[in-house]
Amino acid sequence: MSSKSQLVVVGAGPGGYAAAFLAADMGMEVTLIDKRENPGGTCLYVGCIPSKAYLHVAKLLNEAKEAHNWGVDFGEPKIDIDKMRAFKEKVVAQNTGGTGQLVKQRKINYIQGTATFINSNTVKVEKVDGGTEEVSFEHSILATGSVPAYIPGLSIDSPLVMDSTGALELENIPNRLLVIGGGVIGMELGSVYAALGSKVTVVELMPSLLPGADKDLVNTFQKSIEPKFEKILLKTKVAKLEDAGKVLKVKLEGEGLEETELEFDKALISIGRSPVTKNLGLENTKVKLTERGFVEVNEKCQTDDPKIYAIGDIIKGPMLAHKASAEGKVAVEAIAGHKVAFEPAAIPGVVYTDPEVAWVGLTETEAKEKGIKVEVARFPWAASGRARTMDRSDGITKLILEPETERVLGVGIVGPGAGELIAEGTLAIEMAATAKDVALTIHAHPTLSETVMETAEVFFGQATHLYRPKRK
Amino acid sequence: MAFEFKLPELGENIEQADIVKVLVKVGDSVEVDQILLEIETDKATVEVPAEKSGTVKSVNAKDGDTVKVGSVIFTFDEENGTESIQETPKEEPKLEVVEPKAEVKKEENKQNEEQQSGGIIEFKLPELGENIESADVTKVLVKADDKVEKDQVLLEIETDKATVEVPAEFSGVVKEVKIKEGEKAKVGSVVLVIESGKSTAKQETTIEKPAKTVESVKEEKITTPKPDVTKQLVTPNESVDVARKKSFATKIAPAAPTVRRFAREIGVDINEVSGSGPAGRISIDDVKKFAKSFNEKLRSGGAGMPIGIKREALPDFSKWGKINKEPMSNVRKKTAEHLSYAWATIPHVTQFDKADITDIENLRKQFAKKAEVAGGKLTVTAILLKVIAAALKVFPQFNASVDMDNKEIIFKNYFNIGVAVDTEKGLIVPVIKDVDKKNILQLSAELAEISTKARDKKITLEDLQGGCFSISNLGGIGGTAFTPIVNSPEVAILGVSRGSFEQVYKNGEFVPRMMLPLSLSYDHRIIDGADAARFIRWVVNALEQPFLLTLEG
């Protein structure tokens, strides 16, 4: 069977489906191909969405525990992981069912299967329900996403070793869990298991958790979460991981370790993700890959094959759903002949732990590396009335500003709700707002968002709820 | 280890670019992000920064070349900072005398002490005037080890507008000459390194890497005996910082997403637009304004072309005989651009008249001695200066400028008059200030002085600015009339041709009278024909009846 389509989108994650939906809304004939039943990809099925469902539960568990400080004792929680998993699955089903609906409403030709490129204008789809179909296209958008990175020696084939997808299955609550990799995924899923009662040890190769985030944010974050974890081992490497039947035998290497040989009931490998660009038949097109397997694109997300575009985790930049969606829209507009480019001033990054960590735009670390002169203003949440009412002073809001123009170049926040608060920072950066703009914008009281305003006030040396002796 | 620098990808569908400027040369050491090239594509002018630091080993392109994306433009040697220092002691026995001194200097710098011996001062090319960023070095008048006194002329440079002599701001000994004749120097770039004689001399306050300064001083001493080997930095250190800052600034222009999208849609590089809002924030209007001015420039076909007219291609003149080519001097270029602009934008009309200057000529001869004593020469031009200043008071619309953007006429309450001077380098127009406040003797003296200055290339930019009206006197050469071009943004100019005796019917008979032909060109946008006729009549009458000057002027 063969058919024709104006636009073929390969991969229906948040990048692919956003692109397909926009293209359909703009009047294009669109074919969207994905191996899953509905659009959603990693994000909706085994990433952002299910992990957030669990993190919601984890936060509740933590707060319930804290509640005795506020005069309420819930006692020991009873955890039914089957029900918890079912809740997650319901969330996933609702979301993916929703995207499935949207596909139908937009009259998009959704093919459940795996596509390979035969040439620069045809894909062959191995359908999930059997049979193949060739679809020729005028344009195509590659949006195949990423999978958990595989590390030889660590990624052993054992039921006790999980990747993020496995961890979300929530088979059981292991007594002792080893999290390899203290990045976003490791810290989020590690937090979930810790809240459920696992003794979680995090091993990170780098000298700090959440590589990429500023030191001051990470320090505050770490201080706050450390009591919930068994151990956080930095500058440490897993030298050996061995399935010894019922337990995992682990050998660690690193500075100042008390013990180097440990036993765990399960391990989560969260050391990053790899782009999916193999076995797609890209060799039959002019699409070029980098050494690390990413697709090379120009500012319009166009590959070296002018009819084929690529977006999301398979191209340069952070592997984030919202970045992929934005790119998908740029690619579609470019295909429609509009003069567009993917040129955001800022892409926010959020870690949905408790407290959350979020940053956007220029970080202090990056400024230092690049030799960019900046001024930094910080506001500790201890001075926030709203944070106090939540018994949560473990937060900081900071602004990174251009000294001459006082323009907001970056924003960093740690604290509950940081992921929501960062939106204001992103808008400020995109609109080229100055510290004065932020300081003069009235923020509702009492809210955590006020801390953004007060940070700007700190920059000018006078913040209502923070006293600083005058600088000479 | 050597590496190659290729012209990077410049954007979609751009395969080649014209090199506007190669900013480094063989032997230069280059730091990451330092701008190496200025190139121009169909779409924009782009600065190309270095990706790695190193020493330029070869340059395979020159200004004006068209190069393909991916072609090798430079080869570099990877930097090895310490090498040159270690080698130096062996090189030349002559160095022995200077070497210890350099060593001492290094120690001093290391300890950050400012000793009585005075400091090494980087002499930077000073501000030359508004909008002037660089200048051609026409002469370097000092060399290393020369003693210089404060105010001694060190360099002769040529800007778009004039040749300027650059004097020393302090006395001392020249340690290093960082520029050669024929090179371009940027304002603010280090052109000389001088060791000042006095400890109180102004110290360069921002010496970030004192050791480096010493190093370069040392290197210079070594290379002085063989000047042909001397390869110096064209680009001063601070330009690196500027470049780096710029490269970040260009990354995220202070413009909202809608504004950036709009700019892209109409084909404007947002990074080239300057914003009018706080923190340089760019609005849609700023982008439109930029596009408009860009289009106007484009439509005019480049420098010196009238709006709406495209430059015609020149035929190959050598087909018909021998030719030779010569680059335009900066003065010539500026003159060409400026006069084309004036000619194209100002609706010119020229009004002719003749003045009977028989009587004033007699007076002029009578008082010539007085002017000589005062240091000038009592010329017709000197007298005309006074007459015109008086006329401008009577006819203020001749002492005005047109602001078409704001639809305004700007009237000036000062009386500065430019006098066209014919120099070796071409036409320049020095301005005599406050003519109304000076008597004719003072004006004669000043006119003599400024003409000499102009011919000797000693004129300063200030001497050329601020004029309200111009006089061009070609009478010394001859001619009966001509149509001068108004020196925009002025609105009128008086051309003077050669006076001669003519038969004039006066009091019932023909008598020989000395008649001076005058040509008044004016900007018809704000000056009506009748006013121009009145103006020139007033000038003629004032020349015939000098009493008018005190009566009305």
GROMACS .gro file of N, CA and C in nm, chain B residues 90-187:
model
  294
  562LYS      N    1   6.943   3.484   2.348
  562LYS     CA    2   7.047   3.434   2.257
  562LYS      C    3   7.059   3.518   2.131
  563GLU      N    4   6.953   3.589   2.099
  563GLU     CA    5   6.942   3.642   1.963
  563GLU      C    6   7.049   3.739   1.919
  564GLU      N    7   7.061   3.849   1.986
  564GLU     CA    8   7.149   3.954   1.939
  564GLU      C    9   7.235   4.007   2.052
  565PRO      N   10   7.363   4.016   2.032
  565PRO     CA   11   7.447   4.067   2.138
  565PRO      C   12   7.417   4.213   2.171
  566LYS      N   13   7.368   4.286   2.073
  566LYS     CA   14   7.336   4.428   2.092
  566LYS      C   15   7.241   4.452   2.209
  567LEU      N   16   7.169   4.347   2.238
  567LEU     CA   17   7.061   4.365   2.334
  567LEU      C   18   7.108   4.382   2.475
  568GLU      N   19   7.231   4.348   2.497
  568GLU     CA   20   7.280   4.342   2.634
  568GLU      C   21   7.248   4.467   2.716
  569VAL      N   22   7.258   4.578   2.650
  569VAL     CA   23   7.237   4.704   2.723
  569VAL      C   24   7.092   4.715   2.772
  570VAL      N   25   7.003   4.683   2.685
  570VAL     CA   26   6.862   4.703   2.721
  570VAL      C   27   6.807   4.591   2.806
  571GLU      N   28   6.859   4.476   2.787
  571GLU     CA   29   6.803   4.359   2.851
  571GLU      C   30   6.786   4.372   3.003
  572PRO      N   31   6.890   4.411   3.075
  572PRO     CA   32   6.875   4.416   3.219
  572PRO      C   33   6.762   4.511   3.260
  573LYS      N   34   6.753   4.619   3.188
  573LYS     CA   35   6.650   4.716   3.217
  573LYS      C   36   6.511   4.653   3.208
  574ALA      N   37   6.495   4.579   3.105
  574ALA     CA   38   6.367   4.511   3.085
  574ALA      C   39   6.339   4.416   3.201
  575GLU      N   40   6.446   4.354   3.245
  575GLU     CA   41   6.432   4.259   3.354
  575GLU      C   42   6.384   4.333   3.480
  576VAL      N   43   6.447   4.447   3.504
  576VAL     CA   44   6.410   4.528   3.619
  576VAL      C   45   6.264   4.566   3.610
  577LYS      N   46   6.227   4.610   3.491
  577LYS     CA   47   6.092   4.653   3.465
  577LYS      C   48   5.993   4.540   3.498
  578LYS      N   49   6.032   4.425   3.459
  578LYS     CA   50   5.946   4.309   3.482
  578LYS      C   51   5.926   4.288   3.630
  579GLU      N   52   6.035   4.295   3.702
  579GLU     CA   53   6.027   4.276   3.846
  579GLU      C   54   5.933   4.378   3.907
  580GLU      N   55   5.953   4.501   3.864
  580GLU     CA   56   5.869   4.609   3.916
  580GLU      C   57   5.724   4.580   3.896
  581ASN      N   58   5.697   4.541   3.774
  581ASN     CA   59   5.558   4.517   3.742
  581ASN      C   60   5.501   4.404   3.823
  582LYS      N   61   5.583   4.305   3.841
  582LYS     CA   62   5.538   4.190   3.916
  582LYS      C   63   5.497   4.230   4.056
  583GLN      N   64   5.579   4.314   4.113
  583GLN     CA   65   5.548   4.354   4.250
  583GLN      C   66   5.444   4.465   4.252
  584ASN      N   67   5.407   4.506   4.135
  584ASN     CA   68   5.304   4.609   4.125
  584ASN      C   69   5.346   4.738   4.190
  585GLU      N   70   5.472   4.769   4.177
  585GLU     CA   71   5.518   4.894   4.236
  585GLU      C   72   5.541   4.995   4.127
  586GLU      N   73   5.508   5.117   4.156
  586GLU     CA   74   5.535   5.222   4.060
  586GLU      C   75   5.658   5.297   4.106
  587GLN      N   76   5.767   5.272   4.042
  587GLN     CA   77   5.894   5.328   4.086
  587GLN      C   78   5.918   5.465   4.026
  588GLN      N   79   6.024   5.529   4.078
  588GLN     CA   80   6.054   5.665   4.036
  588GLN      C   81   6.091   5.675   3.888
  589SER      N   82   6.123   5.567   3.828
  589SER     CA   83   6.166   5.573   3.689
  589SER      C   84   6.051   5.606   3.594
  590GLY      N   85   5.933   5.616   3.643
  590GLY     CA   86   5.821   5.648   3.556
  590GLY      C   87   5.761   5.521   3.501
  591GLY      N   88   5.651   5.535   3.432
  591GLY     CA   89   5.581   5.413   3.390
  591GLY      C   90   5.579   5.398   3.241
  592ILE      N   91   5.547   5.277   3.201
  592ILE     CA   92   5.526   5.250   3.060
  592ILE      C   93   5.383   5.296   3.031
  593ILE      N   94   5.369   5.378   2.935
  593ILE     CA   95   5.237   5.431   2.905
  593ILE      C   96   5.200   5.393   2.763
  594GLU      N   97   5.083   5.339   2.751
  594GLU     CA   98   5.036   5.307   2.618
  594GLU      C   99   4.973   5.432   2.559
  595PHE      N  100   5.023   5.473   2.448
  595PHE     CA  101   4.968   5.591   2.385
  595PHE      C  102   4.864   5.548   2.283
  596LYS      N  103   4.742   5.590   2.310
  596LYS     CA  104   4.633   5.545   2.225
  596LYS      C  105   4.592   5.654   2.128
  597LEU      N  106   4.543   5.612   2.014
  597LEU     CA  107   4.495   5.710   1.918
  597LEU      C  108   4.377   5.783   1.980
  598PRO      N  109   4.389   5.915   1.992
  598PRO     CA  110   4.284   5.989   2.063
  598PRO      C  111   4.156   6.003   1.981
  599GLU      N  112   4.053   6.048   2.047
  599GLU     CA  113   3.926   6.078   1.980
  599GLU      C  114   3.951   6.180   1.871
  600LEU      N  115   3.897   6.157   1.753
  600LEU     CA  116   3.923   6.249   1.643
  600LEU      C  117   3.799   6.329   1.606
  601GLY      N  118   3.692   6.297   1.668
  601GLY     CA  119   3.571   6.369   1.634
  601GLY      C  120   3.456   6.273   1.625
  602GLU      N  121   3.341   6.329   1.613
  602GLU     CA  122   3.219   6.253   1.608
  602GLU      C  123   3.221   6.154   1.492
  603ASN      N  124   3.179   6.035   1.516
  603ASN     CA  125   3.162   5.933   1.411
  603ASN      C  126   3.292   5.889   1.347
  604ILE      N  127   3.404   5.930   1.400
  604ILE     CA  128   3.529   5.885   1.338
  604ILE      C  129   3.585   5.773   1.423
  605GLU      N  130   3.598   5.657   1.360
  605GLU     CA  131   3.640   5.540   1.436
  605GLU      C  132   3.783   5.501   1.406
  606SER      N  133   3.829   5.538   1.289
  606SER     CA  134   3.964   5.498   1.255
  606SER      C  135   4.025   5.600   1.161
  607ALA      N  136   4.155   5.588   1.140
  607ALA     CA  137   4.223   5.682   1.053
  607ALA      C  138   4.339   5.611   0.985
  608ASP      N  139   4.378   5.660   0.870
  608ASP     CA  140   4.496   5.607   0.802
  608ASP      C  141   4.618   5.677   0.859
  609VAL      N  142   4.718   5.599   0.890
  609VAL     CA  143   4.841   5.659   0.939
  609VAL      C  144   4.923   5.697   0.817
  610THR      N  145   4.942   5.825   0.797
  610THR     CA  146   5.018   5.866   0.678
  610THR      C  147   5.166   5.879   0.711
  611LYS      N  148   5.198   5.920   0.831
  611LYS     CA  149   5.339   5.932   0.869
  611LYS      C  150   5.357   5.896   1.015
  612VAL      N  151   5.464   5.821   1.042
  612VAL     CA  152   5.503   5.797   1.181
  612VAL      C  153   5.631   5.877   1.199
  613LEU      N  154   5.627   5.975   1.286
  613LEU     CA  155   5.738   6.069   1.294
  613LEU      C  156   5.840   6.034   1.402
  614VAL      N  157   5.814   5.926   1.474
  614VAL     CA  158   5.911   5.886   1.576
  614VAL      C  159   5.941   5.738   1.559
  615LYS      N  160   6.051   5.696   1.617
  615LYS     CA  161   6.082   5.554   1.619
  615LYS      C  162   6.122   5.513   1.760
  616ALA      N  163   6.140   5.384   1.778
  616ALA     CA  164   6.174   5.335   1.911
  616ALA      C  165   6.303   5.403   1.957
  617ASP      N  166   6.307   5.430   2.087
  617ASP     CA  167   6.420   5.493   2.155
  617ASP      C  168   6.429   5.644   2.133
  618ASP      N  169   6.341   5.699   2.049
  618ASP     CA  170   6.338   5.845   2.036
  618ASP      C  171   6.288   5.908   2.164
  619LYS      N  172   6.347   6.021   2.195
  619LYS     CA  173   6.294   6.099   2.306
  619LYS      C  174   6.185   6.189   2.252
  620VAL      N  175   6.075   6.197   2.320
  620VAL     CA  176   5.972   6.288   2.272
  620VAL      C  177   5.934   6.386   2.382
  621GLU      N  178   5.903   6.506   2.341
  621GLU     CA  179   5.858   6.609   2.435
  621GLU      C  180   5.707   6.616   2.428
  622LYS      N  181   5.648   6.664   2.533
  622LYS     CA  182   5.505   6.687   2.534
  622LYS      C  183   5.470   6.778   2.416
  623ASP      N  184   5.364   6.750   2.349
  623ASP     CA  185   5.315   6.827   2.234
  623ASP      C  186   5.394   6.806   2.106
  624GLN      N  187   5.500   6.726   2.114
  624GLN     CA  188   5.572   6.696   1.989
  624GLN      C  189   5.481   6.610   1.901
  625VAL      N  190   5.485   6.636   1.773
  625VAL     CA  191   5.398   6.561   1.682
  625VAL      C  192   5.455   6.421   1.662
  626LEU      N  193   5.374   6.321   1.689
  626LEU     CA  194   5.418   6.182   1.680
  626LEU      C  195   5.376   6.117   1.550
  627LEU      N  196   5.256   6.150   1.509
  627LEU     CA  197   5.196   6.082   1.395
  627LEU      C  198   5.124   6.183   1.308
  628GLU      N  199   5.115   6.147   1.182
  628GLU     CA  200   5.027   6.224   1.097
  628GLU      C  201   4.924   6.126   1.047
  629ILE      N  202   4.800   6.158   1.067
  629ILE     CA  203   4.697   6.064   1.025
  629ILE      C  204   4.596   6.134   0.936
  630GLU      N  205   4.529   6.052   0.860
  630GLU     CA  206   4.429   6.109   0.772
  630GLU      C  207   4.296   6.044   0.802
  631THR      N  208   4.197   6.124   0.833
  631THR     CA  209   4.064   6.069   0.854
  631THR      C  210   3.984   6.102   0.730
  632ASP      N  211   3.856   6.070   0.737
  632ASP     CA  212   3.768   6.100   0.625
  632ASP      C  213   3.768   6.250   0.598
  633LYS      N  214   3.792   6.323   0.702
  633LYS     CA  215   3.767   6.466   0.687
  633LYS      C  216   3.893   6.549   0.674
  634ALA      N  217   3.999   6.505   0.733
  634ALA     CA  218   4.116   6.590   0.731
  634ALA      C  219   4.240   6.513   0.768
  635THR      N  220   4.353   6.576   0.742
  635THR     CA  221   4.478   6.521   0.789
  635THR      C  222   4.506   6.586   0.923
  636VAL      N  223   4.545   6.505   1.017
  636VAL     CA  224   4.558   6.555   1.153
  636VAL      C  225   4.693   6.514   1.206
  637GLU      N  226   4.756   6.604   1.279
  637GLU     CA  227   4.881   6.569   1.345
  637GLU      C  228   4.849   6.532   1.488
  638VAL      N  229   4.907   6.423   1.533
  638VAL     CA  230   4.878   6.378   1.669
  638VAL      C  231   4.998   6.408   1.756
  639PRO      N  232   4.980   6.496   1.855
  639PRO     CA  233   5.093   6.532   1.941
  639PRO      C  234   5.102   6.441   2.063
  640ALA      N  235   5.222   6.439   2.124
  640ALA     CA  236   5.242   6.362   2.247
  640ALA      C  237   5.171   6.433   2.361
  641GLU      N  238   5.113   6.353   2.450
  641GLU     CA  239   5.044   6.414   2.564
  641GLU      C  240   5.138   6.430   2.682
  642PHE      N  241   5.253   6.366   2.671
  642PHE     CA  242   5.352   6.372   2.780
  642PHE      C  243   5.487   6.344   2.717
  643SER      N  244   5.592   6.379   2.788
  643SER     CA  245   5.723   6.351   2.732
  643SER      C  246   5.777   6.220   2.785
  644GLY      N  247   5.871   6.164   2.711
  644GLY     CA  248   5.926   6.035   2.752
  644GLY      C  249   6.008   5.975   2.639
  645VAL      N  250   6.030   5.845   2.649
  645VAL     CA  251   6.108   5.777   2.547
  645VAL      C  252   6.019   5.674   2.480
  646VAL      N  253   6.020   5.675   2.348
  646VAL     CA  254   5.938   5.580   2.274
  646VAL      C  255   5.995   5.441   2.292
  647LYS      N  256   5.913   5.352   2.338
  647LYS     CA  257   5.960   5.215   2.359
  647LYS      C  258   5.919   5.124   2.244
  648GLU      N  259   5.807   5.154   2.190
  648GLU     CA  260   5.757   5.066   2.087
  648GLU      C  261   5.663   5.143   1.995
  649VAL      N  262   5.678   5.118   1.866
  649VAL     CA  263   5.587   5.178   1.770
  649VAL      C  264   5.500   5.064   1.719
  650LYS      N  265   5.370   5.076   1.745
  650LYS     CA  266   5.284   4.963   1.714
  650LYS      C  267   5.209   4.980   1.583
  651ILE      N  268   5.248   5.078   1.508
  651ILE     CA  269   5.173   5.106   1.387
  651ILE      C  270   5.271   5.148   1.279
  652LYS      N  271   5.237   5.119   1.155
  652LYS     CA  272   5.326   5.159   1.046
  652LYS      C  273   5.254   5.253   0.953
  653GLU      N  274   5.332   5.325   0.877
  653GLU     CA  275   5.273   5.415   0.779
  653GLU      C  276   5.189   5.335   0.682
  654GLY      N  277   5.075   5.389   0.649
  654GLY     CA  278   4.990   5.320   0.554
  654GLY      C  279   4.887   5.230   0.621
  655GLU      N  280   4.907   5.204   0.751
  655GLU     CA  281   4.810   5.118   0.820
  655GLU      C  282   4.693   5.202   0.870
  656LYS      N  283   4.586   5.129   0.900
  656LYS     CA  284   4.470   5.194   0.958
  656LYS      C  285   4.478   5.178   1.109
  657ALA      N  286   4.447   5.279   1.182
  657ALA     CA  287   4.447   5.266   1.328
  657ALA      C  288   4.310   5.303   1.380
  658LYS      N  289   4.265   5.225   1.477
  658LYS     CA  290   4.134   5.254   1.536
  658LYS      C  291   4.150   5.354   1.648
  659VAL      N  292   4.049   5.436   1.666
  659VAL     CA  293   4.049   5.528   1.780
  659VAL      C  294   4.054   5.443   1.906
   0.00000   0.00000   0.00000
